[in-house]
Amino acid sequence: MDDPEERFTALYDRHYRAVLGYALLRAEHGVAEDVCSETFLVAWRRLDELPEPVLPWLLGVARNLLAKQRDSRGRRQALVDRIAALSTERDTVAWDVADHVVDRTTALAALATLPEQDVEAMALASWHGLPPEQAATVMGCSTRTYTVRLHRARKRLGRALRAEPAASASASAGARRPRTAEHGQRFAEEA
């Protein structure tokens, strides 16, 4: 079998169930399927380098991918905890809790309007604290490209935050508006 597609198809047909079963024992169904797919993607890319027997190697790749998934979930939880920690006791005393919830909702709504690449650029800088060189590596671009993306993302977030209070004010017809734009602008500047 010299055709790479035929070799890969045979490999996939022979070992898919074993790799999926391995992943299902360690993760929920959706994650297990993703890990299985990614395992075979790695196998496709390294098709000419695969050892014999190949199943232990495939399971090793799946194991590493599962570990990355766990690390990723841990980082996400750490990010959620860090964001929650940004709200201090002083904040809850100084702000009306309703204003704080509206501020958070407005900020999330503004972030939701941005392209995923913008949010990622700001998160790498603000929440993960990565310097531009490292953030550029994560995003797969040059440092210069990353800094331009970050600058543009901050500008778009600032515009989205300024637009949000106007849209909400017209929708609620005279309802009291909290200091959302002020707090959102501070986030955009810090980001």
Tab-separated table of C-alpha atoms in Angstrom:
chain	number	residue	atom	x	y	z
A	1	MET	CA	0.000	0.000	0.000
A	2	ASP	CA	1.946	3.019	-1.252
A	3	ASP	CA	-0.947	5.445	-1.457
A	4	PRO	CA	-0.944	7.626	1.709
A	5	GLU	CA	-4.732	7.999	1.674
A	6	GLU	CA	-5.242	4.229	1.552
A	7	ARG	CA	-2.707	3.692	4.357
A	8	PHE	CA	-4.378	6.329	6.498
A	9	THR	CA	-7.866	4.977	5.783
A	10	ALA	CA	-6.743	1.487	6.794
A	11	LEU	CA	-5.111	2.874	9.942
A	12	TYR	CA	-8.240	4.858	10.796
A	13	ASP	CA	-10.598	1.928	10.182
A	14	ARG	CA	-8.441	-0.418	12.247
A	15	HIS	CA	-7.848	1.823	15.286
A	16	TYR	CA	-10.630	4.434	15.478
A	17	ARG	CA	-12.767	2.489	17.966
A	18	ALA	CA	-9.797	1.770	20.240
A	19	VAL	CA	-8.701	5.421	20.337
A	20	LEU	CA	-12.255	6.674	20.867
A	21	GLY	CA	-12.817	4.081	23.605
A	22	TYR	CA	-9.608	5.176	25.330
A	23	ALA	CA	-10.699	8.819	25.200
A	24	LEU	CA	-14.251	8.028	26.371
A	25	LEU	CA	-12.882	6.447	29.537
A	26	ARG	CA	-11.201	9.733	30.404
A	27	ALA	CA	-13.478	12.480	29.077
A	28	GLU	CA	-17.060	13.304	28.180
A	29	HIS	CA	-18.341	12.267	24.763
A	30	GLY	CA	-17.810	15.543	22.890
A	31	VAL	CA	-14.297	16.004	24.225
A	32	ALA	CA	-13.462	12.355	23.495
A	33	GLU	CA	-14.578	12.724	19.877
A	34	ASP	CA	-12.507	15.888	19.483
A	35	VAL	CA	-9.462	14.193	20.963
A	36	CYS	CA	-9.949	11.178	18.714
A	37	SER	CA	-10.210	13.380	15.626
A	38	GLU	CA	-7.156	15.365	16.623
A	39	THR	CA	-5.217	12.153	17.273
A	40	PHE	CA	-5.848	10.985	13.735
A	41	LEU	CA	-4.976	14.415	12.389
A	42	VAL	CA	-1.580	14.107	14.064
A	43	ALA	CA	-1.260	10.592	12.622
A	44	TRP	CA	-2.059	11.905	9.128
A	45	ARG	CA	0.589	14.604	9.428
A	46	ARG	CA	3.182	12.089	10.616
A	47	LEU	CA	2.037	9.176	8.494
A	48	ASP	CA	5.528	8.375	7.202
A	49	GLU	CA	6.997	8.407	10.731
A	50	LEU	CA	4.493	6.119	12.480
A	51	PRO	CA	6.034	3.266	14.479
A	52	GLU	CA	4.887	-0.347	14.441
A	53	PRO	CA	2.775	-1.255	16.262
A	54	VAL	CA	0.958	2.026	15.834
A	55	LEU	CA	-1.824	1.644	18.432
A	56	PRO	CA	0.354	2.448	21.478
A	57	TRP	CA	1.602	5.554	19.691
A	58	LEU	CA	-1.972	6.631	18.870
A	59	LEU	CA	-3.048	6.107	22.467
A	60	GLY	CA	-0.027	8.126	23.643
A	61	VAL	CA	-1.049	10.992	21.376
A	62	ALA	CA	-4.620	10.773	22.680
A	63	ARG	CA	-3.315	10.773	26.249
A	64	ASN	CA	-1.279	13.928	25.609
A	65	LEU	CA	-4.230	15.640	23.952
A	66	LEU	CA	-6.463	14.750	26.909
A	67	ALA	CA	-3.868	16.253	29.243
A	68	LYS	CA	-3.888	19.440	27.172
A	69	GLN	CA	-7.692	19.502	27.398
A	70	ARG	CA	-7.483	19.246	31.195
A	71	ASP	CA	-4.861	22.007	31.287
A	72	SER	CA	-7.042	24.152	29.051
A	73	ARG	CA	-10.044	23.646	31.335
A	74	GLY	CA	-7.841	24.532	34.292
A	75	ARG	CA	-6.684	27.730	32.587
A	76	ARG	CA	-10.282	28.629	31.741
A	77	GLN	CA	-11.305	28.108	35.361
A	78	ALA	CA	-8.335	30.166	36.530
A	79	LEU	CA	-9.428	32.934	34.164
A	80	VAL	CA	-12.970	32.807	35.532
A	81	ASP	CA	-11.584	32.937	39.078
A	82	ARG	CA	-9.315	35.841	38.153
A	83	ILE	CA	-12.199	37.776	36.622
A	84	ALA	CA	-14.309	37.094	39.711
A	85	ALA	CA	-11.439	38.321	41.873
A	86	LEU	CA	-11.526	41.653	40.032
A	87	SER	CA	-14.742	42.394	41.919
A	88	THR	CA	-13.598	43.279	45.410
A	89	GLU	CA	-15.603	43.959	48.556
A	90	ARG	CA	-14.967	47.662	47.980
A	91	ASP	CA	-16.571	47.388	44.544
A	92	THR	CA	-19.764	45.929	45.949
A	93	VAL	CA	-19.959	48.642	48.618
A	94	ALA	CA	-19.096	51.499	46.239
A	95	TRP	CA	-21.404	50.351	43.438
A	96	ASP	CA	-24.984	49.470	43.409
A	97	VAL	CA	-24.986	45.700	42.809
A	98	ALA	CA	-27.472	46.164	39.964
A	99	ASP	CA	-25.090	48.638	38.329
A	100	HIS	CA	-22.258	46.134	38.680
A	101	VAL	CA	-24.312	43.392	37.019
A	102	VAL	CA	-25.312	45.757	34.209
A	103	ASP	CA	-21.663	46.816	33.801
A	104	ARG	CA	-20.589	43.189	33.501
A	105	THR	CA	-23.432	42.395	31.122
A	106	THR	CA	-22.614	45.423	28.989
A	107	ALA	CA	-18.927	44.529	28.878
A	108	LEU	CA	-19.733	40.936	27.896
A	109	ALA	CA	-22.162	42.160	25.243
A	110	ALA	CA	-19.510	44.487	23.826
A	111	LEU	CA	-16.946	41.673	23.802
A	112	ALA	CA	-19.457	39.415	22.052
A	113	THR	CA	-19.658	41.878	19.147
A	114	LEU	CA	-15.923	41.615	18.514
A	115	PRO	CA	-14.278	39.056	16.270
A	116	GLU	CA	-12.792	36.102	18.156
A	117	GLN	CA	-9.294	37.192	17.119
A	118	ASP	CA	-9.789	40.565	18.860
A	119	VAL	CA	-10.961	38.953	22.079
A	120	GLU	CA	-8.045	36.518	22.004
A	121	ALA	CA	-5.515	39.321	21.435
A	122	MET	CA	-6.861	41.292	24.397
A	123	ALA	CA	-7.136	38.231	26.640
A	124	LEU	CA	-3.538	37.232	25.965
A	125	ALA	CA	-2.354	40.707	26.916
A	126	SER	CA	-4.747	41.532	29.763
A	127	TRP	CA	-5.762	38.319	31.443
A	128	HIS	CA	-2.788	36.108	30.686
A	129	GLY	CA	-0.251	38.926	30.943
A	130	LEU	CA	1.787	37.743	27.971
A	131	PRO	CA	4.285	40.134	26.414
A	132	PRO	CA	3.687	40.840	22.710
A	133	GLU	CA	6.370	38.384	21.562
A	134	GLN	CA	4.761	35.457	23.408
A	135	ALA	CA	1.207	36.476	22.518
A	136	ALA	CA	2.241	36.674	18.852
A	137	THR	CA	3.593	33.129	19.077
A	138	VAL	CA	0.296	31.901	20.499
A	139	MET	CA	-1.642	33.616	17.724
A	140	GLY	CA	0.766	32.409	15.052
A	141	CYS	CA	1.791	35.809	13.745
A	142	SER	CA	4.673	38.268	13.983
A	143	THR	CA	5.052	40.539	17.006
A	144	ARG	CA	4.335	43.575	14.838
A	145	THR	CA	1.141	41.993	13.476
A	146	TYR	CA	0.039	41.092	17.001
A	147	THR	CA	0.564	44.619	18.324
A	148	VAL	CA	-1.461	46.030	15.413
A	149	ARG	CA	-4.235	43.496	16.096
A	150	LEU	CA	-4.215	44.372	19.792
A	151	HIS	CA	-4.360	48.099	19.076
A	152	ARG	CA	-7.259	47.652	16.654
A	153	ALA	CA	-9.061	45.291	19.042
A	154	ARG	CA	-8.862	47.853	21.836
A	155	LYS	CA	-10.224	50.550	19.541
A	156	ARG	CA	-13.124	48.312	18.446
A	157	LEU	CA	-13.905	47.439	22.066
A	158	GLY	CA	-13.931	51.108	23.010
A	159	ARG	CA	-16.341	51.864	20.152
A	160	ALA	CA	-18.549	48.908	21.115
A	161	LEU	CA	-18.675	50.075	24.729
A	162	ARG	CA	-19.551	53.632	23.707
A	163	ALA	CA	-22.267	52.316	21.376
A	164	GLU	CA	-23.793	49.952	23.962
A	165	PRO	CA	-25.054	52.626	26.412
A	166	ALA	CA	-26.658	54.577	23.567
A	167	ALA	CA	-28.447	51.489	22.280
A	168	SER	CA	-29.571	50.494	25.778
A	169	ALA	CA	-30.688	54.016	26.621
A	170	SER	CA	-32.899	54.240	23.570
A	171	ALA	CA	-34.315	50.769	24.275
A	172	SER	CA	-35.113	51.508	27.909
A	173	ALA	CA	-36.423	55.062	27.224
A	174	GLY	CA	-35.135	57.085	30.103
A	175	ALA	CA	-34.012	54.319	32.470
A	176	ARG	CA	-31.117	55.238	34.753
A	177	ARG	CA	-27.774	54.208	33.181
A	178	PRO	CA	-24.876	53.136	35.386
A	179	ARG	CA	-21.315	54.211	34.775
A	180	THR	CA	-20.943	51.418	32.194
A	181	ALA	CA	-19.138	53.373	29.508
A	182	GLU	CA	-16.694	54.738	32.054
A	183	HIS	CA	-15.872	51.275	33.428
A	184	GLY	CA	-15.829	49.676	29.984
A	185	GLN	CA	-13.507	52.363	28.671
A	186	ARG	CA	-11.170	51.678	31.591
A	187	PHE	CA	-11.173	47.978	30.601
A	188	ALA	CA	-10.428	48.890	26.984
A	189	GLU	CA	-7.507	51.058	28.077
A	190	GLU	CA	-6.148	48.381	30.435
A	191	ALA	CA	-6.601	45.585	27.909
